[in-house]
Amino acid sequence: MTVSLAVPDVLVARAQAGDEAALEALYRAFETPVYNLARRMLRRPEDAEDVLQETFLEVVRNIKQYRGEGHLWGWVRRIASTKALMRIRRGRAMHVGANLDLERAFEVLSETSRAVVWLHDVEGYTHEEIAEQMGRSVSFSKSQLARAHARLRRMLNEDVGGATL
């Protein structure tokens, strides 16, 4: 699922010039998708809120470097996913139980595997993009995804057979 949030070029130009109202408008435009991305990767609302704030601090600091290549959402999404991955690496993301079988199975995955599955299957990142963001190889991304899919299938099949996760 790729979200393409269109933002008028004039708004971006105003934000790049330091216009606070334009920066606020960008925050409002991307607040929900950034929070949702972080929430799915990190699970805890507090961590997602922190990533939201960290993302927009970086957007404000670096908006002048945005060159207008591709959609602004792609640039913001990359910042947000990088911030979430950094938080995972620091070990601050905690598991929270869920009611749905798939979500419970998803919780059992390591944070790295969960991040790869989310970035690839939900956000639509390529293995090359995931590898670059995580500082790993393309084969690492592919193997993490394959192992995570196999583990999810096993857990879901066991759950259907009456076993609990």
Short mmCIF file of N, CA, C and O in Angstrom, two decimals, residues 18-122:
data_model
loop_
_atom_site.label_atom_id
_atom_site.label_comp_id
_atom_site.label_asym_id
_atom_site.label_seq_id
_atom_site.Cartn_x
_atom_site.Cartn_y
_atom_site.Cartn_z
N GLY A 18 11.17 28.92 5.43
CA GLY A 18 11.04 29.10 6.86
C GLY A 18 9.69 29.59 7.33
O GLY A 18 9.52 29.93 8.50
N ASP A 19 8.69 29.60 6.45
CA ASP A 19 7.35 30.05 6.79
C ASP A 19 6.74 29.07 7.80
O ASP A 19 6.50 27.90 7.49
N GLU A 20 6.49 29.54 9.02
CA GLU A 20 5.98 28.67 10.08
C GLU A 20 4.59 28.11 9.76
O GLU A 20 4.30 26.97 10.11
N ALA A 21 3.75 28.89 9.13
CA ALA A 21 2.41 28.41 8.77
C ALA A 21 2.51 27.26 7.76
O ALA A 21 1.76 26.28 7.83
N ALA A 22 3.45 27.37 6.83
CA ALA A 22 3.65 26.30 5.83
C ALA A 22 4.19 25.05 6.50
O ALA A 22 3.77 23.93 6.18
N LEU A 23 5.13 25.22 7.43
CA LEU A 23 5.66 24.06 8.16
C LEU A 23 4.56 23.38 8.98
O LEU A 23 4.48 22.15 9.02
N GLU A 24 3.71 24.17 9.59
CA GLU A 24 2.56 23.63 10.34
C GLU A 24 1.63 22.87 9.40
O GLU A 24 1.12 21.79 9.75
N ALA A 25 1.40 23.40 8.21
CA ALA A 25 0.53 22.74 7.24
C ALA A 25 1.13 21.39 6.80
O ALA A 25 0.39 20.41 6.64
N LEU A 26 2.44 21.35 6.63
CA LEU A 26 3.09 20.08 6.28
C LEU A 26 2.95 19.08 7.42
O LEU A 26 2.68 17.90 7.19
N TYR A 27 3.13 19.56 8.64
CA TYR A 27 2.96 18.68 9.79
C TYR A 27 1.55 18.09 9.80
O TYR A 27 1.37 16.88 9.97
N ARG A 28 0.56 18.92 9.62
CA ARG A 28 -0.84 18.45 9.62
C ARG A 28 -1.10 17.48 8.48
O ARG A 28 -1.84 16.51 8.64
N ALA A 29 -0.47 17.72 7.32
CA ALA A 29 -0.68 16.84 6.16
C ALA A 29 -0.11 15.44 6.39
O ALA A 29 -0.67 14.45 5.93
N PHE A 30 1.01 15.36 7.11
CA PHE A 30 1.71 14.09 7.25
C PHE A 30 1.66 13.49 8.65
O PHE A 30 2.17 12.40 8.88
N GLU A 31 1.04 14.17 9.58
CA GLU A 31 1.00 13.72 10.97
C GLU A 31 0.42 12.31 11.11
O GLU A 31 1.03 11.43 11.73
N THR A 32 -0.74 12.07 10.54
CA THR A 32 -1.40 10.77 10.69
C THR A 32 -0.64 9.65 9.99
O THR A 32 -0.39 8.60 10.60
N PRO A 33 -0.23 9.81 8.72
CA PRO A 33 0.51 8.70 8.10
C PRO A 33 1.85 8.40 8.77
O PRO A 33 2.25 7.24 8.88
N VAL A 34 2.55 9.42 9.26
CA VAL A 34 3.82 9.19 9.96
C VAL A 34 3.55 8.45 11.26
O VAL A 34 4.22 7.46 11.58
N TYR A 35 2.56 8.88 12.01
CA TYR A 35 2.22 8.22 13.27
C TYR A 35 1.83 6.76 13.01
O TYR A 35 2.29 5.85 13.71
N ASN A 36 0.99 6.52 12.00
CA ASN A 36 0.55 5.16 11.69
C ASN A 36 1.72 4.26 11.30
O ASN A 36 1.79 3.10 11.72
N LEU A 37 2.64 4.77 10.49
CA LEU A 37 3.82 4.00 10.11
C LEU A 37 4.62 3.64 11.36
O LEU A 37 4.97 2.47 11.56
N ALA A 38 4.89 4.62 12.19
CA ALA A 38 5.68 4.38 13.40
C ALA A 38 4.95 3.44 14.36
O ALA A 38 5.56 2.55 14.95
N ARG A 39 3.66 3.59 14.47
CA ARG A 39 2.87 2.75 15.38
C ARG A 39 2.91 1.29 14.96
O ARG A 39 3.03 0.39 15.79
N ARG A 40 2.81 1.06 13.67
CA ARG A 40 2.86 -0.32 13.19
C ARG A 40 4.23 -0.94 13.35
O ARG A 40 4.35 -2.12 13.65
N MET A 41 5.27 -0.15 13.19
CA MET A 41 6.62 -0.68 13.33
C MET A 41 7.01 -0.87 14.79
O MET A 41 7.68 -1.83 15.14
N LEU A 42 6.56 0.04 15.65
CA LEU A 42 7.02 0.05 17.04
C LEU A 42 6.01 -0.48 18.03
O LEU A 42 6.37 -0.86 19.13
N ARG A 43 4.75 -0.44 17.68
CA ARG A 43 3.66 -1.00 18.47
C ARG A 43 3.19 -0.12 19.62
O ARG A 43 2.03 -0.08 19.92
N ARG A 44 4.08 0.55 20.33
CA ARG A 44 3.66 1.35 21.50
C ARG A 44 3.33 2.77 21.07
O ARG A 44 4.12 3.42 20.38
N PRO A 45 2.20 3.30 21.51
CA PRO A 45 1.83 4.67 21.14
C PRO A 45 2.87 5.70 21.54
O PRO A 45 3.13 6.65 20.80
N GLU A 46 3.49 5.51 22.72
CA GLU A 46 4.49 6.49 23.16
C GLU A 46 5.68 6.53 22.22
O GLU A 46 6.23 7.59 21.94
N ASP A 47 6.11 5.35 21.74
CA ASP A 47 7.23 5.29 20.80
C ASP A 47 6.85 5.93 19.47
O ASP A 47 7.65 6.64 18.85
N ALA A 48 5.62 5.68 19.03
CA ALA A 48 5.16 6.27 17.77
C ALA A 48 5.10 7.79 17.88
O ALA A 48 5.48 8.50 16.94
N GLU A 49 4.63 8.29 19.02
CA GLU A 49 4.61 9.74 19.24
C GLU A 49 6.02 10.33 19.20
O GLU A 49 6.24 11.39 18.61
N ASP A 50 6.96 9.64 19.83
CA ASP A 50 8.35 10.11 19.82
C ASP A 50 8.90 10.15 18.40
O ASP A 50 9.55 11.12 18.01
N VAL A 51 8.63 9.10 17.63
CA VAL A 51 9.11 9.06 16.24
C VAL A 51 8.45 10.17 15.42
O VAL A 51 9.10 10.82 14.60
N LEU A 52 7.17 10.42 15.65
CA LEU A 52 6.47 11.51 14.96
C LEU A 52 7.19 12.83 15.23
O LEU A 52 7.49 13.59 14.29
N GLN A 53 7.48 13.10 16.48
CA GLN A 53 8.16 14.35 16.83
C GLN A 53 9.57 14.41 16.25
O GLN A 53 9.98 15.43 15.69
N GLU A 54 10.32 13.31 16.37
CA GLU A 54 11.68 13.27 15.83
C GLU A 54 11.68 13.46 14.31
O GLU A 54 12.54 14.15 13.76
N THR A 55 10.69 12.87 13.66
CA THR A 55 10.59 12.99 12.21
C THR A 55 10.39 14.45 11.81
O THR A 55 11.09 14.96 10.92
N PHE A 56 9.47 15.11 12.46
CA PHE A 56 9.19 16.49 12.04
C PHE A 56 10.26 17.47 12.49
O PHE A 56 10.46 18.50 11.82
N LEU A 57 10.98 17.15 13.53
CA LEU A 57 12.15 17.98 13.86
C LEU A 57 13.17 17.90 12.73
O LEU A 57 13.74 18.92 12.31
N GLU A 58 13.37 16.69 12.22
CA GLU A 58 14.30 16.53 11.11
C GLU A 58 13.76 17.16 9.83
O GLU A 58 14.52 17.76 9.06
N VAL A 59 12.47 17.05 9.59
CA VAL A 59 11.87 17.69 8.41
C VAL A 59 12.11 19.20 8.47
O VAL A 59 12.55 19.81 7.49
N VAL A 60 11.85 19.80 9.62
CA VAL A 60 12.04 21.25 9.76
C VAL A 60 13.51 21.62 9.55
O VAL A 60 13.82 22.58 8.84
N ARG A 61 14.40 20.83 10.15
CA ARG A 61 15.84 21.13 10.02
C ARG A 61 16.35 20.96 8.59
O ARG A 61 17.27 21.65 8.18
N ASN A 62 15.76 20.00 7.85
CA ASN A 62 16.32 19.64 6.55
C ASN A 62 15.43 19.91 5.35
O ASN A 62 15.76 19.48 4.24
N ILE A 63 14.32 20.59 5.52
CA ILE A 63 13.40 20.83 4.40
C ILE A 63 14.09 21.55 3.26
O ILE A 63 13.76 21.35 2.10
N LYS A 64 15.08 22.37 3.55
CA LYS A 64 15.80 23.09 2.49
C LYS A 64 16.57 22.14 1.58
O LYS A 64 16.83 22.47 0.43
N GLN A 65 16.93 20.96 2.10
CA GLN A 65 17.65 19.98 1.29
C GLN A 65 16.73 19.16 0.39
O GLN A 65 17.20 18.49 -0.52
N TYR A 66 15.42 19.21 0.64
CA TYR A 66 14.48 18.48 -0.22
C TYR A 66 14.49 19.13 -1.60
O TYR A 66 14.26 20.32 -1.74
N ARG A 67 14.80 18.30 -2.63
CA ARG A 67 14.99 18.84 -3.98
C ARG A 67 13.76 18.70 -4.88
O ARG A 67 13.82 19.01 -6.05
N GLY A 68 12.68 18.19 -4.33
CA GLY A 68 11.47 18.07 -5.14
C GLY A 68 11.47 16.86 -6.06
O GLY A 68 10.64 16.78 -6.96
N GLU A 69 12.39 15.94 -5.84
CA GLU A 69 12.43 14.73 -6.66
C GLU A 69 11.47 13.71 -6.05
O GLU A 69 11.68 13.24 -4.94
N GLY A 70 10.42 13.39 -6.75
CA GLY A 70 9.41 12.49 -6.20
C GLY A 70 8.49 13.23 -5.25
O GLY A 70 8.60 14.44 -5.06
N HIS A 71 7.57 12.49 -4.67
CA HIS A 71 6.61 13.08 -3.75
C HIS A 71 7.27 13.39 -2.41
O HIS A 71 8.11 12.63 -1.94
N LEU A 72 6.87 14.48 -1.80
CA LEU A 72 7.38 14.85 -0.48
C LEU A 72 7.10 13.74 0.52
O LEU A 72 7.91 13.47 1.40
N TRP A 73 5.95 13.07 0.38
CA TRP A 73 5.62 11.99 1.30
C TRP A 73 6.69 10.91 1.30
O TRP A 73 7.04 10.36 2.35
N GLY A 74 7.27 10.59 0.16
CA GLY A 74 8.32 9.58 0.10
C GLY A 74 9.53 9.99 0.94
O GLY A 74 10.12 9.17 1.64
N TRP A 75 9.87 11.26 0.87
CA TRP A 75 10.99 11.79 1.65
C TRP A 75 10.67 11.75 3.14
O TRP A 75 11.48 11.30 3.95
N VAL A 76 9.48 12.19 3.51
CA VAL A 76 9.07 12.19 4.92
C VAL A 76 8.96 10.75 5.43
O VAL A 76 9.40 10.44 6.54
N ARG A 77 8.41 9.86 4.63
CA ARG A 77 8.26 8.45 5.01
C ARG A 77 9.61 7.81 5.27
O ARG A 77 9.78 7.05 6.22
N ARG A 78 10.58 8.15 4.45
CA ARG A 78 11.93 7.61 4.63
C ARG A 78 12.52 8.08 5.97
O ARG A 78 13.12 7.30 6.70
N ILE A 79 12.34 9.35 6.28
CA ILE A 79 12.83 9.88 7.56
C ILE A 79 12.14 9.14 8.71
O ILE A 79 12.80 8.70 9.66
N ALA A 80 10.83 9.00 8.63
CA ALA A 80 10.06 8.35 9.70
C ALA A 80 10.48 6.90 9.89
O ALA A 80 10.68 6.44 11.03
N SER A 81 10.61 6.17 8.80
CA SER A 81 10.98 4.75 8.93
C SER A 81 12.40 4.61 9.46
O SER A 81 12.68 3.72 10.26
N THR A 82 13.29 5.52 9.08
CA THR A 82 14.65 5.50 9.61
C THR A 82 14.64 5.77 11.11
O THR A 82 15.34 5.10 11.88
N LYS A 83 13.85 6.74 11.54
CA LYS A 83 13.75 7.05 12.97
C LYS A 83 13.19 5.85 13.74
O LYS A 83 13.67 5.53 14.83
N ALA A 84 12.19 5.18 13.17
CA ALA A 84 11.62 4.00 13.84
C ALA A 84 12.64 2.88 13.91
O ALA A 84 12.77 2.22 14.95
N LEU A 85 13.39 2.66 12.83
CA LEU A 85 14.41 1.61 12.84
C LEU A 85 15.51 1.93 13.86
O LEU A 85 16.00 1.03 14.54
N MET A 86 15.87 3.18 13.98
CA MET A 86 16.87 3.57 14.98
C MET A 86 16.36 3.28 16.38
O MET A 86 17.10 2.80 17.24
N ARG A 87 15.09 3.51 16.61
CA ARG A 87 14.49 3.24 17.91
C ARG A 87 14.49 1.74 18.19
O ARG A 87 14.77 1.31 19.31
N ILE A 88 14.21 0.95 17.18
CA ILE A 88 14.25 -0.51 17.34
C ILE A 88 15.67 -0.94 17.70
O ILE A 88 15.88 -1.74 18.61
N ARG A 89 16.64 -0.39 16.98
CA ARG A 89 18.03 -0.74 17.26
C ARG A 89 18.42 -0.39 18.68
O ARG A 89 19.23 -1.06 19.30
N ARG A 90 17.89 0.69 19.20
CA ARG A 90 18.22 1.10 20.57
C ARG A 90 17.48 0.25 21.60
O ARG A 90 17.68 0.41 22.80
N GLY A 91 16.58 -0.59 21.13
CA GLY A 91 15.89 -1.50 22.04
C GLY A 91 14.77 -0.87 22.84
O GLY A 91 14.37 -1.39 23.86
N ARG A 92 14.24 0.25 22.37
CA ARG A 92 13.18 0.92 23.13
C ARG A 92 11.79 0.47 22.72
O ARG A 92 10.82 0.81 23.40
N ALA A 93 11.68 -0.25 21.62
CA ALA A 93 10.35 -0.70 21.21
C ALA A 93 9.95 -1.91 22.04
O ALA A 93 10.73 -2.82 22.21
N MET A 94 8.77 -1.91 22.59
CA MET A 94 8.30 -2.98 23.44
C MET A 94 7.12 -3.68 22.77
O MET A 94 6.39 -3.08 22.00
N HIS A 95 6.96 -4.95 23.10
CA HIS A 95 5.84 -5.70 22.55
C HIS A 95 4.56 -5.42 23.34
O HIS A 95 4.58 -5.34 24.55
N VAL A 96 3.47 -5.30 22.63
CA VAL A 96 2.17 -5.12 23.25
C VAL A 96 1.26 -6.18 22.65
O VAL A 96 1.21 -6.35 21.44
N GLY A 97 0.53 -6.92 23.48
CA GLY A 97 -0.33 -7.97 22.99
C GLY A 97 -1.45 -7.45 22.11
O GLY A 97 -1.85 -6.31 22.22
N ALA A 98 -1.90 -8.28 21.20
CA ALA A 98 -3.00 -7.90 20.31
C ALA A 98 -4.03 -9.02 20.33
O ALA A 98 -3.74 -10.14 20.71
N ASN A 99 -5.23 -8.72 19.88
CA ASN A 99 -6.29 -9.70 19.90
C ASN A 99 -6.35 -10.55 18.64
O ASN A 99 -6.75 -11.70 18.68
N LEU A 100 -6.01 -10.00 17.52
CA LEU A 100 -6.11 -10.75 16.27
C LEU A 100 -4.97 -11.75 16.15
O LEU A 100 -3.84 -11.48 16.53
N ASP A 101 -5.26 -12.91 15.59
CA ASP A 101 -4.25 -13.96 15.45
C ASP A 101 -3.04 -13.49 14.66
O ASP A 101 -1.90 -13.74 15.06
N LEU A 102 -3.26 -12.82 13.55
CA LEU A 102 -2.14 -12.36 12.74
C LEU A 102 -1.30 -11.35 13.52
O LEU A 102 -0.08 -11.41 13.51
N GLU A 103 -1.95 -10.44 14.21
CA GLU A 103 -1.20 -9.45 14.98
C GLU A 103 -0.44 -10.12 16.12
O GLU A 103 0.70 -9.75 16.41
N ARG A 104 -1.03 -11.11 16.75
CA ARG A 104 -0.32 -11.84 17.81
C ARG A 104 0.89 -12.55 17.23
O ARG A 104 1.96 -12.55 17.83
N ALA A 105 0.72 -13.18 16.08
CA ALA A 105 1.84 -13.86 15.42
C ALA A 105 2.91 -12.85 15.03
O ALA A 105 4.11 -13.09 15.20
N PHE A 106 2.49 -11.72 14.53
CA PHE A 106 3.40 -10.66 14.12
C PHE A 106 4.24 -10.20 15.31
O PHE A 106 5.42 -9.92 15.19
N GLU A 107 3.62 -10.17 16.48
CA GLU A 107 4.30 -9.74 17.71
C GLU A 107 5.46 -10.66 18.08
O GLU A 107 6.43 -10.22 18.69
N VAL A 108 5.34 -11.94 17.75
CA VAL A 108 6.36 -12.91 18.14
C VAL A 108 7.63 -12.75 17.31
O VAL A 108 8.70 -13.13 17.74
N LEU A 109 7.51 -12.15 16.14
CA LEU A 109 8.68 -11.92 15.30
C LEU A 109 9.65 -10.99 16.01
O LEU A 109 9.25 -10.15 16.81
N SER A 110 10.91 -11.12 15.67
CA SER A 110 11.89 -10.17 16.20
C SER A 110 11.56 -8.79 15.65
O SER A 110 10.88 -8.65 14.63
N GLU A 111 12.04 -7.77 16.31
CA GLU A 111 11.76 -6.41 15.86
C GLU A 111 12.31 -6.18 14.45
O GLU A 111 11.69 -5.51 13.63
N THR A 112 13.47 -6.75 14.17
CA THR A 112 14.06 -6.59 12.83
C THR A 112 13.18 -7.26 11.78
O THR A 112 12.88 -6.66 10.75
N SER A 113 12.77 -8.50 12.04
CA SER A 113 11.90 -9.21 11.09
C SER A 113 10.58 -8.47 10.90
O SER A 113 10.10 -8.33 9.77
N ARG A 114 10.01 -8.00 11.99
CA ARG A 114 8.75 -7.27 11.91
C ARG A 114 8.91 -6.02 11.07
O ARG A 114 8.08 -5.70 10.23
N ALA A 115 10.02 -5.31 11.27
CA ALA A 115 10.27 -4.09 10.49
C ALA A 115 10.40 -4.42 9.00
O ALA A 115 9.83 -3.72 8.16
N VAL A 116 11.12 -5.48 8.67
CA VAL A 116 11.29 -5.87 7.26
C VAL A 116 9.94 -6.24 6.65
O VAL A 116 9.60 -5.79 5.56
N VAL A 117 9.16 -7.04 7.36
CA VAL A 117 7.84 -7.43 6.85
C VAL A 117 6.97 -6.20 6.65
O VAL A 117 6.33 -6.04 5.60
N TRP A 118 6.94 -5.32 7.63
CA TRP A 118 6.10 -4.13 7.51
C TRP A 118 6.54 -3.25 6.35
O TRP A 118 5.72 -2.82 5.53
N LEU A 119 7.84 -2.97 6.28
CA LEU A 119 8.34 -2.08 5.22
C LEU A 119 8.08 -2.68 3.83
O LEU A 119 7.67 -1.97 2.92
N HIS A 120 8.29 -3.98 3.69
CA HIS A 120 8.12 -4.61 2.38
C HIS A 120 6.66 -4.86 2.03
O HIS A 120 6.17 -4.43 1.00
N ASP A 121 5.95 -5.55 2.91
CA ASP A 121 4.59 -6.01 2.58
C ASP A 121 3.53 -4.92 2.69
O ASP A 121 2.56 -4.95 1.95
N VAL A 122 3.71 -3.99 3.60
CA VAL A 122 2.68 -2.98 3.82
C VAL A 122 3.05 -1.65 3.18
O VAL A 122 2.26 -1.05 2.46
#
